[in-house]
Amino acid sequence: MTDLRVLPIGTPATLAIRNTRIAWIIALAFVLVTTLWPRLSIGSGESPIDKLIHAAAFGVLAALFIYTRWLRSLWWSLLFMVALAAIDEVLQMIPQLGRSADLDDWGADVVGITIALAFCMAARPVGADAARLISQRRSIAADLLFMQPTAWLHLATVAALGFAAGAPLGVLLDSWFIRKGPQPWQYGFIGGMLGMAVGVHALWEAGVRARVRRATSEQPCLACGASSHITATTTDVGSPIASTSAPETNQCMRCGSARRATDWAPIAPLQASAELRACLLPILLSTVALVLLSVTFITIVTTLRLRSDLVLRIDSWYQMLPADARILGDIATVALIGACGLAACRRRIAARVDQCGASCLGCGFDLRATTPAAITGTCHECGGGFVRLSTSTPSALPERTA
């Protein structure tokens, strides 16, 4: 979502952040009620899920807190959430609650917070020109979407349905392939959380894309989201978009931010095959890294377990952990490697999008000879739009050799 600076009250950006803060407070209240409920026990001795619930709850809280913009830095947000998790565990020491503080629970909270922070960092805007412009458009589209309370209700409904659909799949996976026991609550919970994540992401992506298409005609301000068309000046009256040669600017009437002709100029979507090529190497490297890490860990443990007292103690400690804690460790490893792979994919895609002024994103047509002075225009081959900002110029691609 849009960064909250000094913006007028009542703009889509401020309304979206206000709703995010309300959602975080509601989620925090729900988590505190469940963690401080007297003598509450979840799961069973054979199949505990306490650590998984802790990680999921504080992971969701951390992700929401980052988008509340109460703290500008991701690292300060991390420290705040870690401290909040510690306070939650300390409060469980109140005798009347019949609960007890557990360092393992706090560790699970920290793992969930770290995973959320890793994916929030991977989802940050990347690129320099066209890619950053597209990120700004998606950010304001998200503000326009989530300024409506009904959007949050839809998000909660989809999350519940996703969990309900994913949990049985996790139970089936456990019963068919893993067969850990008669009460596979752990993999049912994991399946439910995966279903929830897929459903929420699908709704988010569909809603943001729909809002971007709608905003293209409304042309809201990229800073505050207020709808006001860019007013043409005397220098570009009657000039078609294909021959726009200077970034004409106006000011938003609500927040005073500069408005440019390129803010909502059409940009052709990147080909799916190009996205796949950009993501292929990071996906391959992430998979290789995960396999090598697993093989290395198993090799070290099996080779040195009987030769080193330190390795033996570490392995014994690991085997004494609850089953859900060991599963959470595996999830954290996969998630952190996946977040690194996601960040690499987004950087590679952004690098290609930033070249849209030199090569059409829709068909790959060479645009270097297409009105070199224009900052916006359309491809003569497919009709897709392009923009040229600071570095996304016709010289962004190397010259072709005969």
Short mmCIF file of C-alpha atoms in Angstrom, two decimals:
data_model
loop_
_atom_site.label_atom_id
_atom_site.label_comp_id
_atom_site.label_asym_id
_atom_site.label_seq_id
_atom_site.Cartn_x
_atom_site.Cartn_y
_atom_site.Cartn_z
CA MET A 1 0.00 0.00 0.00
CA THR A 2 0.95 3.65 -0.33
CA ASP A 3 3.35 5.10 2.21
CA LEU A 4 1.54 7.31 4.71
CA ARG A 5 3.09 10.74 4.77
CA VAL A 6 1.36 14.10 5.25
CA LEU A 7 -1.75 13.29 3.25
CA PRO A 8 -5.20 14.84 3.56
CA ILE A 9 -7.71 13.00 5.71
CA GLY A 10 -10.29 11.09 3.72
CA THR A 11 -8.13 10.17 0.71
CA PRO A 12 -8.03 6.50 -0.38
CA ALA A 13 -4.47 6.13 0.92
CA THR A 14 -5.32 7.29 4.43
CA LEU A 15 -8.60 5.34 4.51
CA ALA A 16 -6.84 2.12 3.45
CA ILE A 17 -4.19 2.50 6.12
CA ARG A 18 -6.86 3.32 8.71
CA ASN A 19 -8.71 0.11 7.82
CA THR A 20 -5.45 -1.85 7.98
CA ARG A 21 -4.82 -0.55 11.47
CA ILE A 22 -8.33 -1.48 12.55
CA ALA A 23 -7.82 -4.99 11.10
CA TRP A 24 -4.52 -5.32 13.00
CA ILE A 25 -6.12 -4.27 16.30
CA ILE A 26 -8.93 -6.79 15.80
CA ALA A 27 -6.43 -9.53 14.94
CA LEU A 28 -4.28 -8.63 17.96
CA ALA A 29 -7.31 -8.79 20.26
CA PHE A 30 -8.23 -12.21 18.87
CA VAL A 31 -4.67 -13.53 19.35
CA LEU A 32 -4.42 -12.19 22.91
CA VAL A 33 -7.79 -13.68 23.85
CA THR A 34 -6.80 -17.11 22.55
CA THR A 35 -3.30 -17.10 24.05
CA LEU A 36 -4.47 -15.81 27.44
CA TRP A 37 -7.63 -17.90 27.69
CA PRO A 38 -7.46 -19.81 31.00
CA ARG A 39 -6.31 -23.43 30.70
CA LEU A 40 -6.76 -23.54 26.93
CA SER A 41 -5.22 -26.60 25.26
CA ILE A 42 -5.10 -27.22 21.49
CA GLY A 43 -4.05 -30.43 19.79
CA SER A 44 -3.01 -33.65 21.42
CA GLY A 45 0.11 -35.23 22.80
CA GLU A 46 0.54 -37.39 19.72
CA SER A 47 -0.01 -34.59 17.25
CA PRO A 48 0.59 -31.14 18.81
CA ILE A 49 0.01 -28.02 16.73
CA ASP A 50 0.66 -25.37 19.36
CA LYS A 51 3.92 -24.12 17.78
CA LEU A 52 2.37 -24.01 14.31
CA ILE A 53 -0.53 -21.90 15.61
CA HIS A 54 1.86 -19.52 17.37
CA ALA A 55 3.92 -19.03 14.21
CA ALA A 56 0.85 -18.54 11.99
CA ALA A 57 -0.83 -16.09 14.38
CA PHE A 58 2.17 -13.84 14.87
CA GLY A 59 3.15 -14.13 11.21
CA VAL A 60 -0.24 -12.72 10.19
CA LEU A 61 0.03 -10.04 12.89
CA ALA A 62 3.50 -9.05 11.66
CA ALA A 63 2.39 -8.82 8.03
CA LEU A 64 -0.57 -6.62 8.95
CA PHE A 65 1.55 -4.45 11.26
CA ILE A 66 4.05 -3.69 8.51
CA TYR A 67 1.24 -2.28 6.35
CA THR A 68 -0.18 -0.17 9.18
CA ARG A 69 2.79 2.21 8.63
CA TRP A 70 3.06 2.93 12.33
CA LEU A 71 6.77 2.21 11.98
CA ARG A 72 8.55 3.11 8.76
CA SER A 73 11.36 0.58 9.07
CA LEU A 74 10.86 -3.14 8.56
CA TRP A 75 13.53 -3.83 11.16
CA TRP A 76 11.83 -1.70 13.80
CA SER A 77 8.61 -3.52 12.96
CA LEU A 78 10.44 -6.82 13.50
CA LEU A 79 11.74 -5.71 16.90
CA PHE A 80 8.31 -4.45 17.95
CA MET A 81 6.60 -7.72 17.02
CA VAL A 82 9.30 -9.79 18.75
CA ALA A 83 8.82 -7.68 21.89
CA LEU A 84 5.04 -8.05 21.62
CA ALA A 85 5.41 -11.83 21.42
CA ALA A 86 7.61 -11.76 24.52
CA ILE A 87 5.03 -9.67 26.40
CA ASP A 88 2.34 -12.15 25.41
CA GLU A 89 4.37 -15.00 26.90
CA VAL A 90 5.08 -13.03 30.10
CA LEU A 91 1.36 -12.32 30.56
CA GLN A 92 0.72 -16.08 30.50
CA MET A 93 2.62 -16.30 33.80
CA ILE A 94 -0.34 -14.71 35.63
CA PRO A 95 -1.39 -17.44 38.14
CA GLN A 96 -5.14 -16.91 37.68
CA LEU A 97 -4.89 -17.86 33.99
CA GLY A 98 -3.58 -21.34 34.67
CA ARG A 99 -1.07 -20.89 31.87
CA SER A 100 2.72 -20.85 31.81
CA ALA A 101 5.33 -19.02 29.76
CA ASP A 102 7.24 -21.17 27.32
CA LEU A 103 10.45 -20.14 25.56
CA ASP A 104 9.63 -22.56 22.73
CA ASP A 105 6.33 -20.73 22.10
CA TRP A 106 8.17 -17.41 21.90
CA GLY A 107 10.65 -19.00 19.48
CA ALA A 108 7.75 -20.15 17.31
CA ASP A 109 6.36 -16.60 17.38
CA VAL A 110 9.73 -15.24 16.23
CA VAL A 111 9.89 -17.79 13.41
CA GLY A 112 6.47 -16.75 12.15
CA ILE A 113 7.39 -13.06 12.39
CA THR A 114 10.64 -13.68 10.50
CA ILE A 115 8.86 -15.54 7.70
CA ALA A 116 6.33 -12.70 7.35
CA LEU A 117 9.12 -10.11 7.29
CA ALA A 118 11.03 -12.10 4.64
CA PHE A 119 8.04 -12.20 2.28
CA CYS A 120 7.23 -8.52 2.91
CA MET A 121 10.81 -7.65 1.98
CA ALA A 122 10.56 -9.84 -1.12
CA ALA A 123 7.33 -8.04 -2.12
CA ARG A 124 8.79 -4.54 -1.87
CA PRO A 125 8.83 -2.41 -5.04
CA VAL A 126 11.78 -3.16 -7.30
CA GLY A 127 13.06 -1.72 -10.55
CA ALA A 128 13.86 1.82 -11.54
CA ASP A 129 11.44 3.22 -14.09
CA ALA A 130 8.49 1.44 -15.67
CA ALA A 131 8.60 -1.34 -13.05
CA ARG A 132 8.49 1.19 -10.22
CA LEU A 133 5.65 3.04 -11.96
CA ILE A 134 3.66 -0.20 -12.23
CA SER A 135 4.32 -0.86 -8.53
CA GLN A 136 2.96 2.60 -7.68
CA ARG A 137 -0.16 1.92 -9.73
CA ARG A 138 -0.71 -1.42 -7.99
CA SER A 139 -0.14 0.21 -4.60
CA ILE A 140 -2.76 2.90 -5.16
CA ALA A 141 -5.10 0.27 -6.64
CA ALA A 142 -4.73 -1.71 -3.39
CA ASP A 143 -5.56 1.47 -1.45
CA LEU A 144 -8.66 2.02 -3.58
CA LEU A 145 -9.67 -1.59 -2.96
CA PHE A 146 -9.07 -1.83 0.78
CA MET A 147 -10.43 1.57 1.67
CA GLN A 148 -13.77 -0.26 1.49
CA PRO A 149 -14.62 -2.29 4.64
CA THR A 150 -16.43 -4.85 2.47
CA ALA A 151 -13.09 -5.76 0.86
CA TRP A 152 -11.78 -6.82 4.27
CA LEU A 153 -14.90 -8.91 4.86
CA HIS A 154 -14.36 -10.61 1.50
CA LEU A 155 -10.72 -11.21 2.43
CA ALA A 156 -11.71 -12.80 5.75
CA THR A 157 -14.35 -14.95 4.05
CA VAL A 158 -11.91 -16.19 1.41
CA ALA A 159 -9.32 -16.91 4.12
CA ALA A 160 -11.83 -19.04 6.04
CA LEU A 161 -12.93 -20.88 2.90
CA GLY A 162 -9.32 -21.44 1.87
CA PHE A 163 -8.51 -22.92 5.27
CA ALA A 164 -11.60 -25.15 5.14
CA ALA A 165 -10.59 -26.39 1.67
CA GLY A 166 -6.90 -26.87 2.44
CA ALA A 167 -7.17 -28.64 5.79
CA PRO A 168 -8.72 -31.86 4.38
CA LEU A 169 -6.03 -31.97 1.70
CA GLY A 170 -3.36 -31.81 4.39
CA VAL A 171 -5.05 -34.64 6.30
CA LEU A 172 -5.21 -36.74 3.13
CA LEU A 173 -1.54 -36.04 2.43
CA ASP A 174 -0.64 -37.26 5.90
CA SER A 175 -2.78 -40.39 5.67
CA TRP A 176 -1.66 -41.35 2.15
CA PHE A 177 2.05 -40.60 2.15
CA ILE A 178 3.40 -39.59 5.56
CA ARG A 179 1.29 -41.72 7.91
CA LYS A 180 2.48 -40.16 11.16
CA GLY A 181 -0.45 -41.28 13.25
CA PRO A 182 -4.22 -41.49 13.65
CA GLN A 183 -4.60 -37.76 14.42
CA PRO A 184 -2.82 -35.81 11.64
CA TRP A 185 -3.76 -32.36 12.97
CA GLN A 186 -0.36 -30.95 12.07
CA TYR A 187 -0.56 -31.49 8.33
CA GLY A 188 -4.22 -30.59 8.34
CA PHE A 189 -3.32 -27.23 9.87
CA ILE A 190 -0.47 -26.75 7.38
CA GLY A 191 -2.80 -27.56 4.50
CA GLY A 192 -5.37 -25.12 5.85
CA MET A 193 -2.81 -22.32 6.12
CA LEU A 194 -1.59 -22.99 2.57
CA GLY A 195 -5.18 -22.92 1.32
CA MET A 196 -5.74 -19.67 3.18
CA ALA A 197 -2.60 -18.10 1.69
CA VAL A 198 -3.54 -19.17 -1.85
CA GLY A 199 -7.10 -17.88 -1.49
CA VAL A 200 -6.06 -14.53 -0.01
CA HIS A 201 -3.38 -13.99 -2.66
CA ALA A 202 -5.77 -14.90 -5.47
CA LEU A 203 -8.41 -12.46 -4.18
CA TRP A 204 -5.82 -9.75 -3.62
CA GLU A 205 -4.36 -10.16 -7.10
CA ALA A 206 -7.75 -10.26 -8.82
CA GLY A 207 -8.97 -7.21 -6.90
CA VAL A 208 -5.82 -5.17 -7.53
CA ARG A 209 -5.81 -5.98 -11.25
CA ALA A 210 -9.46 -5.01 -11.56
CA ARG A 211 -8.80 -1.76 -9.73
CA VAL A 212 -5.80 -1.00 -11.95
CA ARG A 213 -7.95 -1.42 -15.06
CA ARG A 214 -10.61 0.85 -13.59
CA ALA A 215 -8.06 3.40 -12.38
CA THR A 216 -6.56 3.67 -15.85
CA SER A 217 -9.64 5.62 -16.92
CA GLU A 218 -10.13 7.47 -13.62
CA GLN A 219 -6.42 8.42 -13.33
CA PRO A 220 -6.18 8.84 -9.55
CA CYS A 221 -3.21 10.51 -7.92
CA LEU A 222 -0.38 8.04 -7.31
CA ALA A 223 0.33 9.61 -3.91
CA CYS A 224 -3.08 9.89 -2.24
CA GLY A 225 -5.47 8.09 -4.62
CA ALA A 226 -7.77 11.06 -5.15
CA SER A 227 -9.45 10.91 -8.56
CA SER A 228 -8.64 13.83 -10.81
CA HIS A 229 -7.65 13.63 -14.46
CA ILE A 230 -4.34 15.12 -15.50
CA THR A 231 -5.13 18.49 -17.02
CA ALA A 232 -3.61 18.98 -20.45
CA THR A 233 -1.44 22.07 -20.84
CA THR A 234 -1.18 24.30 -23.87
CA THR A 235 1.92 22.43 -25.02
CA ASP A 236 0.21 19.08 -25.37
CA VAL A 237 -3.36 20.00 -26.32
CA GLY A 238 -4.30 17.93 -29.35
CA SER A 239 -1.12 15.84 -29.18
CA PRO A 240 -1.69 12.10 -29.36
CA ILE A 241 -0.13 9.92 -26.72
CA ALA A 242 2.27 8.40 -29.22
CA SER A 243 3.99 11.77 -29.72
CA THR A 244 4.15 12.96 -26.12
CA SER A 245 7.72 14.25 -25.95
CA ALA A 246 7.87 15.91 -22.53
CA PRO A 247 6.65 14.77 -19.11
CA GLU A 248 3.97 17.41 -18.58
CA THR A 249 3.12 17.83 -14.91
CA ASN A 250 0.18 19.11 -12.91
CA GLN A 251 -0.50 19.03 -9.19
CA CYS A 252 -3.02 16.90 -7.36
CA MET A 253 -5.77 19.11 -5.99
CA ARG A 254 -5.99 17.06 -2.76
CA CYS A 255 -2.39 16.48 -1.68
CA GLY A 256 -0.39 18.77 -4.00
CA SER A 257 1.78 15.96 -5.38
CA ALA A 258 3.08 16.29 -8.92
CA ARG A 259 1.00 14.59 -11.61
CA ARG A 260 2.69 13.47 -14.82
CA ALA A 261 1.44 12.39 -18.21
CA THR A 262 3.20 9.06 -17.71
CA ASP A 263 1.35 8.24 -14.46
CA TRP A 264 -1.40 6.27 -16.20
CA ALA A 265 -0.05 5.98 -19.72
CA PRO A 266 -0.79 2.49 -21.14
CA ILE A 267 1.96 -0.11 -20.72
CA ALA A 268 1.69 -3.46 -22.47
CA PRO A 269 1.70 -6.43 -20.06
CA LEU A 270 4.80 -8.59 -20.06
CA GLN A 271 4.48 -11.85 -21.98
CA ALA A 272 3.93 -14.93 -19.83
CA SER A 273 6.82 -16.68 -21.58
CA ALA A 274 9.13 -13.79 -20.69
CA GLU A 275 8.05 -13.97 -17.04
CA LEU A 276 8.70 -17.70 -17.05
CA ARG A 277 12.17 -17.25 -18.51
CA ALA A 278 12.95 -14.59 -15.91
CA CYS A 279 11.81 -16.84 -13.04
CA LEU A 280 13.30 -20.09 -14.28
CA LEU A 281 16.83 -19.51 -12.98
CA PRO A 282 15.81 -18.29 -9.47
CA ILE A 283 13.40 -21.21 -9.10
CA LEU A 284 16.09 -23.66 -10.17
CA LEU A 285 18.68 -22.15 -7.84
CA SER A 286 16.23 -22.13 -4.91
CA THR A 287 15.41 -25.80 -5.49
CA VAL A 288 19.10 -26.72 -5.72
CA ALA A 289 19.86 -24.72 -2.56
CA LEU A 290 17.09 -26.51 -0.65
CA VAL A 291 18.26 -29.94 -1.79
CA LEU A 292 21.92 -29.20 -1.04
CA LEU A 293 21.05 -27.83 2.40
CA SER A 294 19.02 -30.93 3.25
CA VAL A 295 21.68 -33.34 1.98
CA THR A 296 24.44 -31.44 3.78
CA PHE A 297 22.53 -31.44 7.07
CA ILE A 298 21.76 -35.16 6.88
CA THR A 299 25.33 -35.98 5.89
CA ILE A 300 26.85 -33.97 8.72
CA VAL A 301 24.53 -35.46 11.33
CA THR A 302 24.93 -39.07 10.21
CA THR A 303 28.71 -38.75 9.77
CA LEU A 304 29.64 -36.82 12.89
CA ARG A 305 26.93 -37.96 15.29
CA LEU A 306 29.09 -40.74 16.72
CA ARG A 307 32.35 -38.80 16.45
CA SER A 308 31.50 -35.44 17.95
CA ASP A 309 29.85 -34.85 21.31
CA LEU A 310 28.63 -31.44 20.15
CA VAL A 311 26.84 -32.85 17.11
CA LEU A 312 25.43 -35.65 19.26
CA ARG A 313 24.02 -33.17 21.80
CA ILE A 314 22.54 -30.99 19.08
CA ASP A 315 20.92 -33.97 17.39
CA SER A 316 19.59 -35.27 20.71
CA TRP A 317 18.15 -31.84 21.52
CA TYR A 318 16.52 -31.67 18.10
CA GLN A 319 14.95 -35.11 18.48
CA MET A 320 13.54 -34.11 21.88
CA LEU A 321 11.67 -31.15 20.38
CA PRO A 322 7.92 -31.54 19.91
CA ALA A 323 6.89 -32.76 16.48
CA ASP A 324 5.26 -29.44 15.58
CA ALA A 325 8.47 -27.56 16.45
CA ARG A 326 10.51 -29.77 14.10
CA ILE A 327 7.93 -29.31 11.35
CA LEU A 328 8.04 -25.55 11.92
CA GLY A 329 11.80 -25.59 11.44
CA ASP A 330 11.38 -27.34 8.09
CA ILE A 331 8.69 -24.85 7.07
CA ALA A 332 10.90 -21.90 8.02
CA THR A 333 13.78 -23.24 5.91
CA VAL A 334 11.60 -23.73 2.85
CA ALA A 335 9.86 -20.37 3.35
CA LEU A 336 13.06 -18.33 3.70
CA ILE A 337 14.62 -19.93 0.62
CA GLY A 338 11.34 -19.37 -1.22
CA ALA A 339 11.31 -15.69 -0.19
CA CYS A 340 14.82 -15.26 -1.57
CA GLY A 341 13.75 -16.93 -4.81
CA LEU A 342 10.67 -14.69 -5.03
CA ALA A 343 12.79 -11.57 -4.57
CA ALA A 344 15.14 -12.71 -7.33
CA CYS A 345 12.23 -13.41 -9.68
CA ARG A 346 10.74 -9.98 -9.08
CA ARG A 347 14.08 -8.25 -9.68
CA ARG A 348 14.60 -10.06 -12.97
CA ILE A 349 11.05 -9.30 -14.14
CA ALA A 350 11.46 -5.65 -13.12
CA ALA A 351 14.69 -5.40 -15.11
CA ARG A 352 12.85 -6.58 -18.22
CA VAL A 353 9.88 -4.25 -17.61
CA ASP A 354 12.26 -1.28 -17.27
CA GLN A 355 13.30 -1.93 -20.88
CA CYS A 356 9.77 -1.41 -22.18
CA GLY A 357 10.85 1.77 -23.98
CA ALA A 358 13.36 -0.21 -26.03
CA SER A 359 11.51 -3.47 -26.61
CA CYS A 360 7.74 -3.99 -26.48
CA LEU A 361 6.70 -6.07 -23.49
CA GLY A 362 3.75 -7.53 -25.36
CA CYS A 363 5.41 -8.78 -28.56
CA GLY A 364 9.13 -8.02 -28.23
CA PHE A 365 9.13 -5.54 -31.15
CA ASP A 366 12.21 -3.28 -31.25
CA LEU A 367 11.02 0.20 -30.26
CA ARG A 368 14.35 2.03 -30.48
CA ALA A 369 13.41 3.61 -33.79
CA THR A 370 9.87 4.49 -32.68
CA THR A 371 9.81 8.23 -32.04
CA PRO A 372 13.02 8.26 -29.95
CA ALA A 373 12.08 11.54 -28.22
CA ALA A 374 8.66 10.31 -27.03
CA ILE A 375 8.21 9.37 -23.37
CA THR A 376 4.93 7.54 -24.08
CA GLY A 377 3.70 5.76 -27.17
CA THR A 378 2.32 2.60 -28.71
CA CYS A 379 3.98 -0.33 -30.42
CA HIS A 380 3.42 -0.39 -34.21
CA GLU A 381 3.36 -4.20 -34.16
CA CYS A 382 0.80 -5.04 -31.46
CA GLY A 383 -0.55 -1.67 -30.30
CA GLY A 384 0.71 -2.12 -26.74
CA GLY A 385 1.74 0.98 -24.83
CA PHE A 386 5.17 1.90 -23.50
CA VAL A 387 6.74 4.63 -21.38
CA ARG A 388 10.27 6.02 -21.24
CA LEU A 389 11.35 7.66 -18.02
CA SER A 390 14.94 8.22 -16.88
CA THR A 391 16.89 5.09 -17.80
CA SER A 392 14.20 3.25 -19.74
CA THR A 393 15.30 4.82 -23.03
CA PRO A 394 15.89 3.39 -26.50
CA SER A 395 19.51 2.82 -25.48
CA ALA A 396 18.50 0.53 -22.62
CA LEU A 397 19.01 -2.49 -24.87
CA PRO A 398 22.35 -3.25 -26.53
CA GLU A 399 22.64 -2.51 -30.21
CA ARG A 400 21.88 -5.46 -32.44
CA THR A 401 24.67 -6.85 -34.54
CA ALA A 402 24.21 -7.97 -38.08
#
